[in-house]
Short mmCIF file of C-alpha atoms and ligand atoms in Angstrom, two decimals:
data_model
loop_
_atom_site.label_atom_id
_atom_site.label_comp_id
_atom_site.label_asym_id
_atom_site.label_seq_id
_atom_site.Cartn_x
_atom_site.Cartn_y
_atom_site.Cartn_z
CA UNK A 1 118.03 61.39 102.71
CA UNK A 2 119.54 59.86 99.33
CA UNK A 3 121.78 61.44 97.06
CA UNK A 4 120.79 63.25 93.92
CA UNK A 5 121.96 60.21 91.46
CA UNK A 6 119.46 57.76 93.46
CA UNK A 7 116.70 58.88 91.35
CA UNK A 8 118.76 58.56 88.12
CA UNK A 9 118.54 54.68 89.33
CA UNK A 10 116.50 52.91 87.05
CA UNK A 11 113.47 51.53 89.18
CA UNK A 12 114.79 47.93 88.60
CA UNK A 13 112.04 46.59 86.32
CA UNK A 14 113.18 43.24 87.56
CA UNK A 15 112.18 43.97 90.97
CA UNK A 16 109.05 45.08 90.01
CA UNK A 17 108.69 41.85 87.75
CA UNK A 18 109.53 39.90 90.61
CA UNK A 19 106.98 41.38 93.25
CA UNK A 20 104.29 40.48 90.42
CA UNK A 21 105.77 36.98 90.00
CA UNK A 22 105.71 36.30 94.00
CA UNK A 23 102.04 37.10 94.38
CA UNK A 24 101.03 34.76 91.06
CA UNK A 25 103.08 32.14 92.90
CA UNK A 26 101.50 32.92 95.97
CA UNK A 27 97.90 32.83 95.23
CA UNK A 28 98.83 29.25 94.03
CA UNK A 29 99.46 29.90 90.19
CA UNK A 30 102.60 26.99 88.71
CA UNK A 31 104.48 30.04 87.56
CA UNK A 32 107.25 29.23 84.19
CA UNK A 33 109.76 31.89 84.76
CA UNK A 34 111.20 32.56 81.22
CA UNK A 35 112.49 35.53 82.65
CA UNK A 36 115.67 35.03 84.41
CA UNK A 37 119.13 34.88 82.64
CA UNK A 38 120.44 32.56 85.24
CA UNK A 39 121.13 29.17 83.81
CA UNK A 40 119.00 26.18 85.96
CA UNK A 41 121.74 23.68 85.40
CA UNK A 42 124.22 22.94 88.20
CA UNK A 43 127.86 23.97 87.96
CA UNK A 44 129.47 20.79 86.99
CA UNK A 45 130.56 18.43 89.64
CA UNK A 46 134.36 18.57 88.77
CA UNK A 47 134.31 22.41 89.79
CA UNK A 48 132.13 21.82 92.58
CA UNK A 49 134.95 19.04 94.29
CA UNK A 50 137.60 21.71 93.47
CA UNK A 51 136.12 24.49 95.35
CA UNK A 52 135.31 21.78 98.49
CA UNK A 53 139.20 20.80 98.32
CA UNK A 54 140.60 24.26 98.41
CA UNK A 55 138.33 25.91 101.06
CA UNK A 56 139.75 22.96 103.77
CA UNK A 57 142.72 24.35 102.82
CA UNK A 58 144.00 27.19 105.30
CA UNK A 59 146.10 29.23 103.26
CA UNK A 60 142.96 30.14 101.28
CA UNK A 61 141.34 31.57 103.93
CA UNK A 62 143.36 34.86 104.02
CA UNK A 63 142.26 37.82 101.47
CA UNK A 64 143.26 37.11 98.12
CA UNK A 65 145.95 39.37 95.97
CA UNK A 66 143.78 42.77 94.71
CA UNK A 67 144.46 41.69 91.13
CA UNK A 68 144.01 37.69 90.76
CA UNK A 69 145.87 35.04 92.51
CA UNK A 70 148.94 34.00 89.10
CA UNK A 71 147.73 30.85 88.84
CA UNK A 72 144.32 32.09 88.03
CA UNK A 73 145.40 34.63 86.01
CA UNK A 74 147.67 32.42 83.52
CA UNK A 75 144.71 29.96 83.55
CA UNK A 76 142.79 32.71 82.25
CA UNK A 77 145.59 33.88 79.47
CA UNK A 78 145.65 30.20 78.88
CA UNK A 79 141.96 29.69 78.03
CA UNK A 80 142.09 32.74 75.94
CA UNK A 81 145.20 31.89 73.72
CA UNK A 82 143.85 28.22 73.49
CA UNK A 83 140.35 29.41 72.75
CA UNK A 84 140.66 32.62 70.58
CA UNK A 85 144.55 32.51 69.72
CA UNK A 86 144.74 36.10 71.56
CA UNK A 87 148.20 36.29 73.54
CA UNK A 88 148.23 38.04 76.68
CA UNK A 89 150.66 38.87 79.46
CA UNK A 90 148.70 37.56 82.55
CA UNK A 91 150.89 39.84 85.16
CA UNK A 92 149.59 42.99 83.23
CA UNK A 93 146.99 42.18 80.72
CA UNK A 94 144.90 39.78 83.25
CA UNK A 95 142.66 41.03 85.86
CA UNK A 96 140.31 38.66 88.59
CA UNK A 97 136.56 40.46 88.70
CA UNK A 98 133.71 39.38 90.76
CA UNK A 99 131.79 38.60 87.76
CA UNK A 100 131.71 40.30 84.72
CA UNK A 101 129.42 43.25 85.86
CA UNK A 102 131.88 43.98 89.07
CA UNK A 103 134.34 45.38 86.32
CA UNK A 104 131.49 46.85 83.87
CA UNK A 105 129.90 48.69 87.00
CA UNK A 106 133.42 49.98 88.29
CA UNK A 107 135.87 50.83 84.79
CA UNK A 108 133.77 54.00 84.32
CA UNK A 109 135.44 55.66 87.56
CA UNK A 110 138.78 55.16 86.10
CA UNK A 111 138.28 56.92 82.69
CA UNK A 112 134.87 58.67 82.64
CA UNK A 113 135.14 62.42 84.27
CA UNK A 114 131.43 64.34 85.16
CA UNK A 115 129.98 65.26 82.10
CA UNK A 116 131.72 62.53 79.39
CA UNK A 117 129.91 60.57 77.46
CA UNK A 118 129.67 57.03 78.00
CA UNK A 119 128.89 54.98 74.46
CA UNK A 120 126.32 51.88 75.02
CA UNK A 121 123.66 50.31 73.15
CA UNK A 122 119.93 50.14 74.05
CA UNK A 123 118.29 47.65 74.41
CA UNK A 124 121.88 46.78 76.43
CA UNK A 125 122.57 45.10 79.93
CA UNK A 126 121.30 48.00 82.33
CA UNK A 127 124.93 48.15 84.06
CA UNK A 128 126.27 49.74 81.11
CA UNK A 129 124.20 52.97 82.34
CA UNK A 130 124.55 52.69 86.08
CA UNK A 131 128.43 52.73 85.91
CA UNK A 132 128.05 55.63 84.07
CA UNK A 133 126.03 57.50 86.14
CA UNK A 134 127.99 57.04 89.52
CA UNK A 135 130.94 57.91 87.33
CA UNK A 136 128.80 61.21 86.93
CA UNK A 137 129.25 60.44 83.18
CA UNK A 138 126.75 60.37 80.50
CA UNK A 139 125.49 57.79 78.16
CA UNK A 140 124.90 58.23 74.74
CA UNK A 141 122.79 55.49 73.23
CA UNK A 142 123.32 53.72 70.46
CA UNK A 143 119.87 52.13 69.04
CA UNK A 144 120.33 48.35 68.39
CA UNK A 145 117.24 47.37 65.34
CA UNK A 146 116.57 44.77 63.65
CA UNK A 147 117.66 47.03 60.01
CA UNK A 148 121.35 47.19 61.11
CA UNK A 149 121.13 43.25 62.93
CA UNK A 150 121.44 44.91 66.17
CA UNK A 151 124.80 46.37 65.55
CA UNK A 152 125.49 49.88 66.20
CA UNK A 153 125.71 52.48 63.52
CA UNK A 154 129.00 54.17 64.88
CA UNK A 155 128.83 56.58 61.73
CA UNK A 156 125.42 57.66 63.37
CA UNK A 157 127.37 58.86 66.59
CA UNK A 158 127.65 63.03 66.28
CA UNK A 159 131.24 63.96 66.37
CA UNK A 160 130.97 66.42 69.29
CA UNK A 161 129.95 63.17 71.14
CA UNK A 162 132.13 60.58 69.92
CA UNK A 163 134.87 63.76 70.91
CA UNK A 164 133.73 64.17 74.75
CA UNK A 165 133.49 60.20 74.30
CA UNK A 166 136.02 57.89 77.32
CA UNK A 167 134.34 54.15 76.82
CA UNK A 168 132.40 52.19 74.18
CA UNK A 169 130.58 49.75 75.28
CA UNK A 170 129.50 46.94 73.35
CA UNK A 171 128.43 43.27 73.70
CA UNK A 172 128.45 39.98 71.11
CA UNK A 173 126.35 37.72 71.16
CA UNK A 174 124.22 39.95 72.78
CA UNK A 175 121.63 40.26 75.16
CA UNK A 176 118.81 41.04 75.05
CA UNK A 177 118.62 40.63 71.11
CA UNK A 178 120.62 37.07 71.27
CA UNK A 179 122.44 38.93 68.13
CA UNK A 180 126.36 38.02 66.78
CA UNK A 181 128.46 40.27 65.46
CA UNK A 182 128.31 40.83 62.01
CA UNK A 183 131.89 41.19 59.88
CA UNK A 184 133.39 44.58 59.80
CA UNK A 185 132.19 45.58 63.03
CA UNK A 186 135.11 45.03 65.55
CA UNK A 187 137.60 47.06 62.91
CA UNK A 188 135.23 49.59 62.95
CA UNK A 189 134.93 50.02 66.59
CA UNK A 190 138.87 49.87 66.61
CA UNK A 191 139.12 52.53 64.34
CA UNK A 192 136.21 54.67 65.63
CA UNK A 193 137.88 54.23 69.51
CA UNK A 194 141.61 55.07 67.21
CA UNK A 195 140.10 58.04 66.14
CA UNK A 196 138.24 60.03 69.25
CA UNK A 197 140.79 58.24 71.61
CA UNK A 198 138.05 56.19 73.47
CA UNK A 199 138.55 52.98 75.40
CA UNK A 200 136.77 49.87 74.07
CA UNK A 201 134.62 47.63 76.36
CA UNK A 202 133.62 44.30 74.71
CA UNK A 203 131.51 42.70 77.46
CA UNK A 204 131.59 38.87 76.23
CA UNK A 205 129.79 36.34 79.00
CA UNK A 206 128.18 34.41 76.09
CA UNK A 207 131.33 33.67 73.89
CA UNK A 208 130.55 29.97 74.72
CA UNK A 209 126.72 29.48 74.77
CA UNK A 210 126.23 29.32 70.45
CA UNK A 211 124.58 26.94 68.49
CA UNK A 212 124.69 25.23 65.27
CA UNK A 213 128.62 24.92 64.93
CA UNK A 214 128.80 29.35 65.28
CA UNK A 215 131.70 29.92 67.39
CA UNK A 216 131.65 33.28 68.68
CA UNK A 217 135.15 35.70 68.36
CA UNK A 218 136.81 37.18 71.01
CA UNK A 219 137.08 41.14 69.90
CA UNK A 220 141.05 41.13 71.66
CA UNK A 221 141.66 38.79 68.34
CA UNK A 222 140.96 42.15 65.69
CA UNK A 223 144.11 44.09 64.60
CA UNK A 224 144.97 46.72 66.96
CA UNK A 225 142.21 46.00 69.46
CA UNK A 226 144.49 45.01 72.38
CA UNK A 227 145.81 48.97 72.29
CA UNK A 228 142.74 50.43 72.75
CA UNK A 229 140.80 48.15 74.56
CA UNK A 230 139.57 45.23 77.15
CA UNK A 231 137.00 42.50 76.99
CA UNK A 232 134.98 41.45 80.31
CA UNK A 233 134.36 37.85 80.27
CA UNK A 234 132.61 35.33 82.69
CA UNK A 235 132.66 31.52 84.28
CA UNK A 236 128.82 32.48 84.85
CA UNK A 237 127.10 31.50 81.84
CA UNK A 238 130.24 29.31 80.60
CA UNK A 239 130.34 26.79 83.57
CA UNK A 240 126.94 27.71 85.22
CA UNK A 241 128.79 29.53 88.14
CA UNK A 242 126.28 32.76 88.42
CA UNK A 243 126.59 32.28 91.78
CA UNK A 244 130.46 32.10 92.72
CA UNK A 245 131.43 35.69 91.02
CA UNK A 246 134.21 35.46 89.37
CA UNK A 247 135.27 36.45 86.08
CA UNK A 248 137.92 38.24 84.31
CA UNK A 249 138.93 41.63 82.35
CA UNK A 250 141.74 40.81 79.53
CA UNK A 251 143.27 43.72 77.36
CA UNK A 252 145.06 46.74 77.28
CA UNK A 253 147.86 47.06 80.25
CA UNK A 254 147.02 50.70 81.03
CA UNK A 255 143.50 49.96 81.03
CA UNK A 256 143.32 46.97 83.40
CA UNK A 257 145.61 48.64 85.92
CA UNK A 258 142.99 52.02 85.65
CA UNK A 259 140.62 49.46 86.37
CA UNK A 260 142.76 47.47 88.80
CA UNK A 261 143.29 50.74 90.60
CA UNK A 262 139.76 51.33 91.32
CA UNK A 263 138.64 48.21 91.96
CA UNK A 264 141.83 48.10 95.02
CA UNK A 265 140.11 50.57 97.01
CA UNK A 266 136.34 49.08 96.93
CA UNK A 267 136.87 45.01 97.13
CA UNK A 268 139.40 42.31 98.87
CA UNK A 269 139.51 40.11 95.49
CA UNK A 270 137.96 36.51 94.82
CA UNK A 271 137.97 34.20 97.50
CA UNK A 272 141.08 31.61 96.82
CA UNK A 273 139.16 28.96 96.82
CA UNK A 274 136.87 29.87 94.06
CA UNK A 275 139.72 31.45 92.04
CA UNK A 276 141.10 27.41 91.87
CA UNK A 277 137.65 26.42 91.27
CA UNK A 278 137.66 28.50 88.13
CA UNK A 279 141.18 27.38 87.22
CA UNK A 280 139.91 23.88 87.37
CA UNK A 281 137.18 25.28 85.01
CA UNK A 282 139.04 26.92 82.49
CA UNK A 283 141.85 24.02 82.40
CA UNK A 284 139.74 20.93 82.41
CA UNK A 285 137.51 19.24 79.89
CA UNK A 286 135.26 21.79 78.17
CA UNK A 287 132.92 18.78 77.72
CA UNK A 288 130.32 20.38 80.24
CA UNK A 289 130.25 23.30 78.03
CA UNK A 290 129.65 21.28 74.83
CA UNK A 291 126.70 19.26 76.81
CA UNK A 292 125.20 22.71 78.10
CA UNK A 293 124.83 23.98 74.74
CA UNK A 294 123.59 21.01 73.57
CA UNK A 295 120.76 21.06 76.11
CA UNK A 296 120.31 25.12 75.39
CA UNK A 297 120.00 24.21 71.30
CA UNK A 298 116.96 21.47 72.18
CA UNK A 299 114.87 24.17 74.58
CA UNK A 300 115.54 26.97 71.43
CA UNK A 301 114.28 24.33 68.79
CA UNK A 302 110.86 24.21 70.65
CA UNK A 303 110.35 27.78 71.94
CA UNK A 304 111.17 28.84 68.42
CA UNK A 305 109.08 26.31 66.66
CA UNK A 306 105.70 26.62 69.46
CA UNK A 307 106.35 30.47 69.33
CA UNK A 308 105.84 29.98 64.93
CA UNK A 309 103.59 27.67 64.93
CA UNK A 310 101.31 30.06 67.35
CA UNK A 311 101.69 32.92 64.26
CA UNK A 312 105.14 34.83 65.85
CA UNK A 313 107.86 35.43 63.49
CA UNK A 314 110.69 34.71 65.42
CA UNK A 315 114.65 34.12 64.45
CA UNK A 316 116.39 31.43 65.86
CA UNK A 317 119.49 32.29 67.95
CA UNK A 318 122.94 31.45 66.76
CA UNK A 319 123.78 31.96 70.49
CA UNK A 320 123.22 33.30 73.92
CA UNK A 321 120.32 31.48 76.15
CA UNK A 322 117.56 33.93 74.93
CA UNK A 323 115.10 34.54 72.41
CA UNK A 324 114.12 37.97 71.66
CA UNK A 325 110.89 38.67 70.03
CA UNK A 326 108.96 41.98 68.59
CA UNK A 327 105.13 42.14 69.74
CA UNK A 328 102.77 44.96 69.66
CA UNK A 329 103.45 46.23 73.14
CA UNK A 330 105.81 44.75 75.61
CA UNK A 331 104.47 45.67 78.85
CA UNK A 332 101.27 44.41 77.90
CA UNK A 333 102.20 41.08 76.69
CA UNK A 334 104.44 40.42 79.14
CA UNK A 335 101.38 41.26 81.90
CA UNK A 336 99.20 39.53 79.66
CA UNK A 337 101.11 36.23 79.95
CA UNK A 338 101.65 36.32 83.79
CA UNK A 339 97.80 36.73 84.48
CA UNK A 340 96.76 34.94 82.15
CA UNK A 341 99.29 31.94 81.02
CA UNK A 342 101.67 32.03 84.03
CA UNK A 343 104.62 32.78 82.56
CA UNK A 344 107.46 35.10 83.10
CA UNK A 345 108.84 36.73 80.36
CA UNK A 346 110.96 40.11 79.98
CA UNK A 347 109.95 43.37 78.63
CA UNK A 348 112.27 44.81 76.13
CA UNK A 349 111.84 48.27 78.02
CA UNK A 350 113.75 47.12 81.14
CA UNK A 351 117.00 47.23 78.80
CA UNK A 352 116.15 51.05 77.30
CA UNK A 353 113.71 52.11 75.42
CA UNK A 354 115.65 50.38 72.27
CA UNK A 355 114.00 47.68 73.63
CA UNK A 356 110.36 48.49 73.29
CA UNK A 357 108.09 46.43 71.29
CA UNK A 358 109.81 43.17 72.25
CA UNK A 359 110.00 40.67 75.05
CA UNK A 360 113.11 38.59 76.30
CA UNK A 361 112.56 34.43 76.61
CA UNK A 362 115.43 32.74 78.30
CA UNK A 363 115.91 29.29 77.96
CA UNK A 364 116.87 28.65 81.66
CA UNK A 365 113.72 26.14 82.20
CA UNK A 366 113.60 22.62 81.06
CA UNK A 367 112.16 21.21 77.68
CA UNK A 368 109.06 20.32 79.67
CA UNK A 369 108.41 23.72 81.37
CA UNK A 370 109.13 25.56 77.73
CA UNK A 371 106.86 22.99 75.68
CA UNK A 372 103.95 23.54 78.72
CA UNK A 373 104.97 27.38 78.33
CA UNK A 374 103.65 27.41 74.75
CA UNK A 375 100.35 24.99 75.27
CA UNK A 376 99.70 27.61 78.00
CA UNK A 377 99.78 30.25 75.19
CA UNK A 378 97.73 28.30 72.85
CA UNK A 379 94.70 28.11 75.29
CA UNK A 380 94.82 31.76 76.12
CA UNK A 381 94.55 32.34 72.59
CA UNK A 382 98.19 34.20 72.14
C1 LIG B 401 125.09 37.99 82.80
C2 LIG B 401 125.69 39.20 82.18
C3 LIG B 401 126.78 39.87 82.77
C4 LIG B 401 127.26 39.66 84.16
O1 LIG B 401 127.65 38.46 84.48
P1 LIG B 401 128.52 38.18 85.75
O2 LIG B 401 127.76 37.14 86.48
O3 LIG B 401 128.66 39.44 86.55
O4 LIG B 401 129.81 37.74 85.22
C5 LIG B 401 127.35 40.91 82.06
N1 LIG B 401 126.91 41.30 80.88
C6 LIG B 401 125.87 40.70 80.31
C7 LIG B 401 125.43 41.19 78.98
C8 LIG B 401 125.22 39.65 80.93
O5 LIG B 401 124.15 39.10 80.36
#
């Protein structure tokens, strides 16, 4: 009955983690889900009232423009030239996504023909591959280790690849690893993409969840990336908004419409009302975002110290809301501590095999749930 690519689907791991997590719950076990990358904390109430205004409102009711209503869009060139100092024409160089894996999942059918490669790291967010694949493309992966930081080696790439090569894919701070980019890295991948004539994809949802005083770059502000390439970014993980779907692509002019294009023949756009929600979001007080981190920093401070003080050798993140950790075998663990400790955590395998030997932690459970997370440990003897 399905088609031949179904197969090629990966067997969503979090489905499967899931299922195991509704029995536990089930047969009455207090599960800690450290598993999700969903933040728990609401979408501040300012945005909330904005969205509740604008949906009275009639004239929102209609479908939305295919490519962002212009108020949303300048918000969004806004937000980037206040935030990152990139300039951007938000008529062609701004486009409204349902989140930043609607335009991830669908830029691959714009630029990828059957049998291209596809560049993306693994461990990497799983939509990477799937756009890919209904593309008909192929992916090449790029092995993110703790030796190169969790940056690609694009030297490593073999030139008939990087040649047969339309989109690079590639994410800072990252997840799963929770890595930043190091410096040097966003000129390369400008040159590299110069060079083979390959589109760059900087996916970017975690530009504003960092710790410690690190402020994480856009890639649009390196020399010469604008030309070759766009960056996907999200409200999401910014304003807690996982929920409404929206976000944004920003770059190239060719490239958005290619995307733009696509995206006109499979969805309606944002709903209005959201798209001011978001405008609200982007133009008001970024205090929320400050206070989010702020309450992100406290839950890393004691996973990271309960996960050392139980013998782990752990890094603490400069940013992102996970904590990625190398153990003997992930599947294991991470069925060890649901049995036996109640607690949801991620294999590293459910992002490619890069990710083997490690498990994900998010920090998307309160202070209390993470500090009872690691005296759960402690008594099963982790
Ligand atoms: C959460 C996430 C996304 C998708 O977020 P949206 O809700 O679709 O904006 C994309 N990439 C990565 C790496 C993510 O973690």
């Amino acid at each position: 009955m399905y088609a031949n690519r179904m197969s090629q689907l990966p067997p969503y791991l979090f489905a499967r983690i899931d299922e195991m997590k509704a029995r536990k719950i089930q047969s009455g076990v207090d599960v800690i889900d450290l598993g999700v990358g969903d933040p728990d904390l609401p979408t501040p109430a300012h945005i909330v009232e904005s969205l509740c205004e604008s949906a009275r409102l009639t004239e929102n009711h209609h479908y939305p423009s295919y490519a962002g209503m212009p108020g949303f869009r300048k918000a969004v060139a806004d937000w980037y030239r206040n935030r990152f100092g990139v300039v951007s024409d938000p008529g062609k160089e701004v486009l409204a996504l349902m989140g930043s894996k609607d335009g991830i999942a669908h830029i691959g059918e714009a630029f990828v023909n059957p049998g291209d490669y596809v560049l993306a790291a693994s461990p990497g967010y799983p939509v990477y591959r799937t756009g890919t694949l209904f593309a008909e493309g192929r992916v090449h992966e790029m092995p993110l280790t703790a030796e190169n930081s969790f940056i690609p080696l694009l030297e490593d790439i073999p030139k008939e690849v990087a040649r047969k090569s339309k989109l690079l894919f590639f994410n800072y701070p990252n997840n799963p690893t929770s890595a930043v980019v190091t410096s040097g890295f966003f000129e390369e991948v400008v040159d590299f993409c110069r060079e083979y004539d390959i589109v760059a994809v900087h996916d970017n949802p975690y530009s504003e969840i960092a710790f410690d005083g690190y402020r994480a770059p856009s890639f649009l502000s390196t020399d010469g990336a604008m030309e070759i390439g766009v960056e996907m970014h999200s409200l999401s993980k910014t304003y807690n908004m996982t929920g409404w779907r929206i976000g944004m692509a920003v770059g190239n002019a060719e490239v958005i419409a290619g995307l733009g294009r696509v995206k006109t023949n499979v969805d309606s756009g944002v709903f209005n009302a959201v798209q001011h929600a978001a405008i609200t979001a982007l133009s008001g007080s970024q205090d929320c975002v400050t206070d989010a981190c702020r309450v992100y920093q406290e839950r890393r401070d004691i996973l990271v110290k309960g996960l050392r003080s139980l013998g782990y050798e752990v890094g603490a993140p400069k940013a992102t809301f996970y904590v990625w950790m190398a153990v003997e075998d992930c599947m294991s663990f991470a069925a060890r501590m649901l049995e036996d400790a109640g607690i949801v955590v991620t294999p590293g395998i459910g992002f490619g095999d890069g990710g083997d030997g490690y498990v994900r932690f998010a920090l998307t459970r309160t202070k209390e749930r993470i500090g009872e997370a690691i005296r759960r440990m402690e008594a099963i003897g982790e």
